[in-house]
Short mmCIF file of C-alpha atoms in Angstrom, two decimals:
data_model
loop_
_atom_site.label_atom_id
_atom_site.label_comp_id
_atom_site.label_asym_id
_atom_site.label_seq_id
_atom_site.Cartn_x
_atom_site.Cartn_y
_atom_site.Cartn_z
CA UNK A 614 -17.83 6.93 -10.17
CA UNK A 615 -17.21 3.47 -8.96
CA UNK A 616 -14.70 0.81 -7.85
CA UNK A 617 -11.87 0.07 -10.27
CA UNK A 618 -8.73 -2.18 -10.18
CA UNK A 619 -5.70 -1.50 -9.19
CA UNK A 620 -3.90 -2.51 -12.43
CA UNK A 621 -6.57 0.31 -14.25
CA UNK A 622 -5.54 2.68 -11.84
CA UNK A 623 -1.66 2.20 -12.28
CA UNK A 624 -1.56 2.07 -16.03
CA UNK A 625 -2.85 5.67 -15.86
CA UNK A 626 -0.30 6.33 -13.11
CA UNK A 627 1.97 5.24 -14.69
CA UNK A 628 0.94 7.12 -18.62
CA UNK A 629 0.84 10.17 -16.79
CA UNK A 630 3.54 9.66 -14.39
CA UNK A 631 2.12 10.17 -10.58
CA UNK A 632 1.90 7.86 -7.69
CA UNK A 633 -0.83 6.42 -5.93
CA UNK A 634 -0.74 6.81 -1.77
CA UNK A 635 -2.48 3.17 -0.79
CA UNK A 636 -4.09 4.02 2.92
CA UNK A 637 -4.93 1.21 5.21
CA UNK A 638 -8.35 1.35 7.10
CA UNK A 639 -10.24 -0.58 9.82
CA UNK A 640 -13.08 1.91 10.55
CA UNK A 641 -15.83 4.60 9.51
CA UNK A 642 -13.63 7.64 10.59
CA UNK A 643 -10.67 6.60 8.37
CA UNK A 644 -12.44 5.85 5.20
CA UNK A 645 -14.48 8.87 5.39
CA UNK A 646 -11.40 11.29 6.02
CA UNK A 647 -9.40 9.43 2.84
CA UNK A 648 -12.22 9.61 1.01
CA UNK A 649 -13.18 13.52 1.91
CA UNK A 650 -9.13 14.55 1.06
CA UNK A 651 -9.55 13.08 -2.28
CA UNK A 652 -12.84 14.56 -2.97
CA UNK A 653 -11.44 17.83 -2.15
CA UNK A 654 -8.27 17.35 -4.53
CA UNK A 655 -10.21 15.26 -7.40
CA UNK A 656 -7.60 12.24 -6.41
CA UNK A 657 -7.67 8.99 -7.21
CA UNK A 658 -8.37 6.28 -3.88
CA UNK A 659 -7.08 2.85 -3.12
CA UNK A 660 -8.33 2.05 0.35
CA UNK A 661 -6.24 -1.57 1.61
CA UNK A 662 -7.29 -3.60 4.23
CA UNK A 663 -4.89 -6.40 6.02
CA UNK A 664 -5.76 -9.47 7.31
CA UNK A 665 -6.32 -7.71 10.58
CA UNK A 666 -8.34 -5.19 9.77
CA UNK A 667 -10.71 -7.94 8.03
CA UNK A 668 -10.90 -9.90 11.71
CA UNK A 669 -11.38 -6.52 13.88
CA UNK A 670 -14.07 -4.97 11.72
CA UNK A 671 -15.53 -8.15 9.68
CA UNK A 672 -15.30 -8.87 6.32
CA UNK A 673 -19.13 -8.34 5.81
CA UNK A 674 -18.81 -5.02 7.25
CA UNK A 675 -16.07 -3.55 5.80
CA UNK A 676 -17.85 -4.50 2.23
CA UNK A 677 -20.91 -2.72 3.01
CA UNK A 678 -18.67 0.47 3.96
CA UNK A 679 -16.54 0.41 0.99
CA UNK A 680 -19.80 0.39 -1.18
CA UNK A 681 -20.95 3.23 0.89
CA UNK A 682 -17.62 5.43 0.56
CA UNK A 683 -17.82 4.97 -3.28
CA UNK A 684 -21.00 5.74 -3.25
CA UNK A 685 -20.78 9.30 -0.97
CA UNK A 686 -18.09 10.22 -3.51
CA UNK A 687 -19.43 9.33 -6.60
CA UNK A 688 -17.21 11.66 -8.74
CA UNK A 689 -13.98 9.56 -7.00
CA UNK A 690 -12.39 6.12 -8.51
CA UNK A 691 -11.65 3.82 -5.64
CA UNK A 692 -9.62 0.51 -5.40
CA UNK A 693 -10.40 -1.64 -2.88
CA UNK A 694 -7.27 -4.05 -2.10
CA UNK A 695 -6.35 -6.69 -0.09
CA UNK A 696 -3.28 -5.70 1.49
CA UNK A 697 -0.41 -8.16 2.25
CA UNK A 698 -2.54 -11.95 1.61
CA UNK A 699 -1.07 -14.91 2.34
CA UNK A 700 -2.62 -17.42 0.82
CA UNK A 701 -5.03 -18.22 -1.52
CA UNK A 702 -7.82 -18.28 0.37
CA UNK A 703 -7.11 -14.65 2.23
CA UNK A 704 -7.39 -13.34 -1.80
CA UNK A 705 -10.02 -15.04 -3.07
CA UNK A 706 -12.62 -14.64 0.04
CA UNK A 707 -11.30 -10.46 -0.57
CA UNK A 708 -12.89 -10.72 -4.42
CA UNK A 709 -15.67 -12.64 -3.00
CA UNK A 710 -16.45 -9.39 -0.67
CA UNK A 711 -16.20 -7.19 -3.18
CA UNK A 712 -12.26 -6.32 -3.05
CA UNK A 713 -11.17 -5.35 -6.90
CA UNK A 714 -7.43 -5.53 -6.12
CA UNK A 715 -5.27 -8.41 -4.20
CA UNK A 716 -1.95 -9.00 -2.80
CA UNK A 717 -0.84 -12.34 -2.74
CA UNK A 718 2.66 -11.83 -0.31
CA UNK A 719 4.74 -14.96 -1.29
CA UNK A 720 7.75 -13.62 0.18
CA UNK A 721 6.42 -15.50 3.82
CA UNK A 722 4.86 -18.67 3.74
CA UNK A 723 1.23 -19.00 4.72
CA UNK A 724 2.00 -18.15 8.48
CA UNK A 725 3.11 -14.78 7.35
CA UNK A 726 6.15 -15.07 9.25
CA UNK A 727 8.18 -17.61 7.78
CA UNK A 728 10.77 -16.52 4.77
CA UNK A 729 9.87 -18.40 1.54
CA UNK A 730 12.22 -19.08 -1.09
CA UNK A 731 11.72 -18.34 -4.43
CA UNK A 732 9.88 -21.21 -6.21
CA UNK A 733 7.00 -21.10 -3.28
CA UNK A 734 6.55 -17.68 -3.90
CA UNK A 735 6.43 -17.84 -7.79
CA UNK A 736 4.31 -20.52 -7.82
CA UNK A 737 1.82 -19.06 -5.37
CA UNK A 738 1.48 -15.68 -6.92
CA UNK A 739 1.34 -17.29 -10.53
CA UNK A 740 -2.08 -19.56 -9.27
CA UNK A 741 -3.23 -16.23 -7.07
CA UNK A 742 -2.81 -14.43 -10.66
CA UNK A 743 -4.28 -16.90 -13.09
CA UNK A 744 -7.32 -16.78 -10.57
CA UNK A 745 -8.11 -13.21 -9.81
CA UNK A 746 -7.50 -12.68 -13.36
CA UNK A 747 -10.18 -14.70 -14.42
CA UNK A 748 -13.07 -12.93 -12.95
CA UNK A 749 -10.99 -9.50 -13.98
CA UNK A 750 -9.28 -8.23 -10.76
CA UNK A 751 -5.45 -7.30 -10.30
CA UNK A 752 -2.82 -8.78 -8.24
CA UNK A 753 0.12 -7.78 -6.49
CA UNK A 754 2.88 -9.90 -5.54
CA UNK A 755 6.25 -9.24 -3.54
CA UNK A 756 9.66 -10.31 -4.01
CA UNK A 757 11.94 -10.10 -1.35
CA UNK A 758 11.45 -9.75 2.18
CA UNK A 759 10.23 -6.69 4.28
CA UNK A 760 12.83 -5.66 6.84
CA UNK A 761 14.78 -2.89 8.24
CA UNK A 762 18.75 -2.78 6.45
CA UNK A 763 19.94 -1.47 10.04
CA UNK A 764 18.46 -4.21 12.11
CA UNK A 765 18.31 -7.14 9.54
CA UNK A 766 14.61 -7.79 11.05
CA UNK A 767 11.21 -7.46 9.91
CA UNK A 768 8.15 -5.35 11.85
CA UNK A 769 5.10 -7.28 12.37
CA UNK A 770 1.85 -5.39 11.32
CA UNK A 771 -1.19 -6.62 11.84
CA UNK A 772 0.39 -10.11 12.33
CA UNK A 773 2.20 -10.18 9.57
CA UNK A 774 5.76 -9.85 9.00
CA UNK A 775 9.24 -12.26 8.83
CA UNK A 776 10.61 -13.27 12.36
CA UNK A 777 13.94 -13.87 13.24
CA UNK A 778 17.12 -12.57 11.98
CA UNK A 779 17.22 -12.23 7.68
CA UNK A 780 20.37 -12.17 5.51
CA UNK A 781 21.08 -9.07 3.49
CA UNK A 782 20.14 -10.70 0.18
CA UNK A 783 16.69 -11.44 1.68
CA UNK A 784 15.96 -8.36 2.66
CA UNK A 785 16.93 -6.62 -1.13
CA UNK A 786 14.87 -7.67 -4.41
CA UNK A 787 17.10 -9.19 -6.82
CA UNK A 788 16.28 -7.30 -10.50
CA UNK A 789 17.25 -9.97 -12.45
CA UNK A 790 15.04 -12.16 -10.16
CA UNK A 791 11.91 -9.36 -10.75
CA UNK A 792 12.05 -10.33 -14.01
CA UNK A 793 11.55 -13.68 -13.82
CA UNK A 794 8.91 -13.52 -11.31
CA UNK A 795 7.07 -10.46 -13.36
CA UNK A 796 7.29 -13.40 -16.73
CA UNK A 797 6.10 -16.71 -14.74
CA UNK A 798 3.47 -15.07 -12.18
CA UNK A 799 2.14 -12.08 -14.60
CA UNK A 800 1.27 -9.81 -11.97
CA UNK A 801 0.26 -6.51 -12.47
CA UNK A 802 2.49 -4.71 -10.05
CA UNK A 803 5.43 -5.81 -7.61
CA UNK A 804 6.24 -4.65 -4.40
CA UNK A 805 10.36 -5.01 -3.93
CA UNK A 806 12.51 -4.70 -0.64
CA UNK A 807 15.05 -2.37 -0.17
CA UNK A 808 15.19 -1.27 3.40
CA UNK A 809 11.76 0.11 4.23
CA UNK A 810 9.75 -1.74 7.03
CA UNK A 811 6.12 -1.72 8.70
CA UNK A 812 5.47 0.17 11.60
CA UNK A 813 7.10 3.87 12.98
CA UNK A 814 10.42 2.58 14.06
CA UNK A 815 11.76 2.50 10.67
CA UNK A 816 15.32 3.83 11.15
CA UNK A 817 17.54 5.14 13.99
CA UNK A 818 18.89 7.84 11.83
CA UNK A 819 18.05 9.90 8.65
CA UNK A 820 18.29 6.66 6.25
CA UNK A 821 20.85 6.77 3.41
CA UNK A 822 21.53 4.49 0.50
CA UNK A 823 23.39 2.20 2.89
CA UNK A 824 20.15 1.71 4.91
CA UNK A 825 17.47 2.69 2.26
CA UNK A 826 18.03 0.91 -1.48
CA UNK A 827 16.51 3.33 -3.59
CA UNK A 828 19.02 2.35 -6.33
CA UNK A 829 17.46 -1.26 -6.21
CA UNK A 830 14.19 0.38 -7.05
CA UNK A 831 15.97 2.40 -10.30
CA UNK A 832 17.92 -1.05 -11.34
CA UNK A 833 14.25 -3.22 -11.55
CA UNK A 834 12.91 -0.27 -13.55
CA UNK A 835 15.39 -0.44 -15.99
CA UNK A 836 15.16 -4.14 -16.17
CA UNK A 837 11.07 -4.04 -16.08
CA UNK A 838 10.11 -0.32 -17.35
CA UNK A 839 6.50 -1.43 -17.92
CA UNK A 840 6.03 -3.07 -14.33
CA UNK A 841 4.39 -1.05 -11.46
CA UNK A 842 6.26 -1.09 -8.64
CA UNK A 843 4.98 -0.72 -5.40
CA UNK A 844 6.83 0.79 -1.75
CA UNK A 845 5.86 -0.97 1.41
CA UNK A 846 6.17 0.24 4.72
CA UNK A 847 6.37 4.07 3.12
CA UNK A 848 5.18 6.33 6.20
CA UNK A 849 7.46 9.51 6.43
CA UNK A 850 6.77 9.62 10.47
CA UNK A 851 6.38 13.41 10.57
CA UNK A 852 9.08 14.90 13.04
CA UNK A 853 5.57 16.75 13.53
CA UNK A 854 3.44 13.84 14.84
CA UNK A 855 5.82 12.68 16.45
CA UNK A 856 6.28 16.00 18.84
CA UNK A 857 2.13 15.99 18.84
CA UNK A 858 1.75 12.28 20.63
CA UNK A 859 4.56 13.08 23.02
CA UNK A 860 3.39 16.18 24.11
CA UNK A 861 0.47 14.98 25.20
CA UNK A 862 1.53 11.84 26.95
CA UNK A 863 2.92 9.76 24.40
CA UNK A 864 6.44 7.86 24.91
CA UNK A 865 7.30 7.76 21.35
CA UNK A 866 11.19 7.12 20.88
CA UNK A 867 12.94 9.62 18.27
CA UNK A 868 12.58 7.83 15.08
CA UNK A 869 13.12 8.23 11.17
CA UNK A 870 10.23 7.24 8.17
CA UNK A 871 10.75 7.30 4.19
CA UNK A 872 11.83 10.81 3.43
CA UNK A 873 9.10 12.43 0.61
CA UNK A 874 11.95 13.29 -1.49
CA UNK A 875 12.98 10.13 -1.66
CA UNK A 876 9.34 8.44 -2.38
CA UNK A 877 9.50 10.92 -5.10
CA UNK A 878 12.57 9.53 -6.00
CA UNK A 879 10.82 6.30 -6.44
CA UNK A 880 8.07 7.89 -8.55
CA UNK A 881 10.35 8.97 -10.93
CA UNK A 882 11.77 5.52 -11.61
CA UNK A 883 8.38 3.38 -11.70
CA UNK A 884 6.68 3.57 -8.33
CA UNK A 885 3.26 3.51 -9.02
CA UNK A 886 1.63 2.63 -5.28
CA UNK A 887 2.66 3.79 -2.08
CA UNK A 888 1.62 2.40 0.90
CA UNK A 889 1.31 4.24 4.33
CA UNK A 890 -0.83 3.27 7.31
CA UNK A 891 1.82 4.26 10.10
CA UNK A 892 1.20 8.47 9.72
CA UNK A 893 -2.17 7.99 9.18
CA UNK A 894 -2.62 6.17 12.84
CA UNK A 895 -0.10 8.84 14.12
CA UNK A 896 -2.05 11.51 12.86
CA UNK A 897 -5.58 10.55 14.80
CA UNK A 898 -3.69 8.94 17.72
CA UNK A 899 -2.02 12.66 18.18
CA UNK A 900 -5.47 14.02 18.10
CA UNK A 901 -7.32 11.30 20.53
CA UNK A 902 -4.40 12.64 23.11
CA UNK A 903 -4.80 16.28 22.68
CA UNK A 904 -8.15 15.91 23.33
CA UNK A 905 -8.03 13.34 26.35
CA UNK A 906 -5.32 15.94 28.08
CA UNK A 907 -6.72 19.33 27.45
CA UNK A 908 -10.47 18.13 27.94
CA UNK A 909 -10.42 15.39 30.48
CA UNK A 910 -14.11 16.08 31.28
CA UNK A 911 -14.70 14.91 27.31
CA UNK A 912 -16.64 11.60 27.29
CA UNK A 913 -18.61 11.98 23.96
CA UNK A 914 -16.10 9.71 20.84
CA UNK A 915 -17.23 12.32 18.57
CA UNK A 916 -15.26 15.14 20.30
CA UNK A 917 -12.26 12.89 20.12
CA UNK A 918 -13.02 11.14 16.28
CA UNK A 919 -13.63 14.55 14.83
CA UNK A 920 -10.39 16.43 14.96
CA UNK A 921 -8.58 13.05 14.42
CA UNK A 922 -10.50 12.92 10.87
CA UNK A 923 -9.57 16.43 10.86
CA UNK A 924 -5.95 15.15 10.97
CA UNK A 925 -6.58 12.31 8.71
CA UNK A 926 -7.82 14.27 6.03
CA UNK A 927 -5.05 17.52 6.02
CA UNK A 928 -2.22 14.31 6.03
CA UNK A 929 -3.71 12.63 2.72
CA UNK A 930 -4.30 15.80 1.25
CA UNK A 931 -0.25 16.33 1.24
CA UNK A 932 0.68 12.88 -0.06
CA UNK A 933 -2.25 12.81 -3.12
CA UNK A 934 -0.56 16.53 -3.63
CA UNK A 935 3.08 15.46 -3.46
CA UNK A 936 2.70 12.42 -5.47
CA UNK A 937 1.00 14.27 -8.41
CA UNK A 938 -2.24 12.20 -7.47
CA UNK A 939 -4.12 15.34 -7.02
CA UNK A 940 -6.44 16.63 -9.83
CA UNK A 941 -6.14 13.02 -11.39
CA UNK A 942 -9.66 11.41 -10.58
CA UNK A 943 -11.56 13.12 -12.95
CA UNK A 944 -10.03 11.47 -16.05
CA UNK A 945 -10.06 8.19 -14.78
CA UNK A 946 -13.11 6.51 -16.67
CA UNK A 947 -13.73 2.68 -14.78
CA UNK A 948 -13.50 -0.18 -16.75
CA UNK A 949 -16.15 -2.95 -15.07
CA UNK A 950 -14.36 -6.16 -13.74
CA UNK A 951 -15.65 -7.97 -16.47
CA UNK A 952 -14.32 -5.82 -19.26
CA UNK A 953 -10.50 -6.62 -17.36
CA UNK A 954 -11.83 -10.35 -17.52
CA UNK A 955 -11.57 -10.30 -20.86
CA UNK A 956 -8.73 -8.19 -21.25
CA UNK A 957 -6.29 -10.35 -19.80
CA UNK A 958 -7.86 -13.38 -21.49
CA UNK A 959 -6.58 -11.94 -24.51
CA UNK A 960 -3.33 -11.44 -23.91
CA UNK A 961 -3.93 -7.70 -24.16
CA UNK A 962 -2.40 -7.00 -20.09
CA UNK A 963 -0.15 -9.49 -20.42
CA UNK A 964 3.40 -8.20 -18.78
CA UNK A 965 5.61 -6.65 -21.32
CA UNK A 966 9.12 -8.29 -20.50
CA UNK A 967 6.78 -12.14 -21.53
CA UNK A 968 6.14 -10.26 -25.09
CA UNK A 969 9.48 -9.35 -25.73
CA UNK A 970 11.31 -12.97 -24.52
CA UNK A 971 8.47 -14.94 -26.63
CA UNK A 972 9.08 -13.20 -30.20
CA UNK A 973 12.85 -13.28 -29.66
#
């Protein structure tokens, strides 16, 4: 197989109605465990890196290890995308390194902690757009600001995320705004805010509608039924690996992630991408504890990386399985960047709602 965009990957998503889990990485381990659950369930991949993950593991590096996970799994489709840019630069240095897929986050200014108001954010996703669709790869752009409902604050993640206290309408995605910024930026998919946040400390209780928007996410659908929609901050924080860090040393406060059902909820009504770094870490921190206490003569990485992977790989298994991602791969026939080029030069991928308003 070979890398493919993002916007390829979502439009069959999105015909045959499944979700795509989008897993963070920063090393070897992780990308081989992603990679060996969706080999073993014929699922489609998109593997995101942040900013940070970029610095700790270099850009040069992680290129040469994407190229060398597509090529292990040569039956598997795999986006590579840029996860949560924040400025032009971040994107275009991620095609330059072989990324297929870009996010260009608007929502914060360039210091990626900063809210932004509306007309910096359109106009830096439309020239993020008009650029990575030129040499054929997708972009991703955000409208409204990432942030916990209960708290009215954002998480920081790898550096990135609002500071300071934000105002309820911040912290939801207007739908009647979503359309305008799906017709003047043209992006491919859109990641909205209703209550979800980076990190594990998500919620202090079970979340509800009065903490968790879900009905935001069924309202933009409506509006925009032919625009991908994308869930940040998505980890369910398993009651499970929760109970697994703390029993072996961990200090983990009781905490609440997205419920499944509900990301299936989301699904349902237009969610296309899913992203989730926050179980993943849980899963292979768990494991590097486990070991440490029941084997404290252990000084070989492998002992500890190995069952961690082991971890890695049963977690992504369940979410390509409960988002219908599983036995998808196989159908999935890449379209080169160059082929997308041209696509959107023709007006072919242009966004739906832009159609409709210009022959009215």
């Amino acid at each position: 197989m070979a890398k493919i965009t993002l916007r390829q990957l979502l439009d069959d998503a999105a015909e045959h109605d499944y979700g795509v889990p989008a897993f963070n990485i920063n090393n070897m381990e992780q990308g081989l465990a992603i990679m060996q659950a969706a080999s073993a369930c014929d699922a489609p991949v998109i593997l995101q890196a942040s900013r940070g993950a970029r610095t700790y593991a270099h850009d040069i590096m992680l290129s040469k290890m994407m190229d060398a996970l597509v090529e292990i799994h040569p039956t598997i489709p795999v986006c590579i995308h840029q996860d949560h840019g924040n400025d032009e630069a971040t994107c275009l240095t991620a095609i330059r390194h072989g990324f297929t897929s870009v996010m260009m986050d608007g929502s914060l200014k360039a210091d990626a902690k900063t809210p932004a108001d509306f007309e910096y954010n359109a106009g830096i996703t439309e020239r993020v757009t008009h650029m990575a669709h030129w040499v054929g790869a997708s972009v991703e752009g955000e409208l409204g600001v990432l942030g916990s409902l209960e708290s009215g604050q954002g998480e920081a993640e790898d550096g990135h995320g609002a500071e300071g206290v934000l105002s309820h309408d911040q912290l939801l995605t207007d739908p009647d705004q979503a359309v305008e910024f799906v017709r003047r930026t043209g992006v491919d998919a859109l990641a909205i805010a209703m209550g979800t946040s980076h990190g594990a400390y998500k919620f202090t209780r079970q979340p509800d509608g009065e903490i968790l928007a879900m009905g935001i996410i069924e309202e933009i659908h409506r509006k925009l039924p032919n625009t991908h929609l994308v869930m940040h901050g998505s980890s369910s924080v398993p009651q499970e690996l929760q109970d697994i860090i703390n029993r072996y040393g961990g200090a983990m406060p009781q905490t609440w992630g997205v419920p499944i059902e509900e990301i299936i909820r989301g699904i349902r009504h237009g969610v296309r991408k899913v992203n989730i770094d926050t179980d993943c870490r849980m899963a292979m921190t768990g494991q590097f504890r486990r070991v440490a206490m029941e084997k404290p003569q252990e000084f070989d990485p492998r002992k500890f990386l190995t069952p961690a992977m082991d971890a890695l790989r049963k977690l992504c298994i369940e979410r390509y399985e409960q988002f219908g991602t599983a036995g998808k791969a196989a159908r999935i026939k890449p379209i080169s960047l160059d082929d997308m080029a041209a696509r959107y030069a023709s007006g072919e991928l242009a966004p739906k709602i832009a159609l409709r308003e210009a022959a009215e």
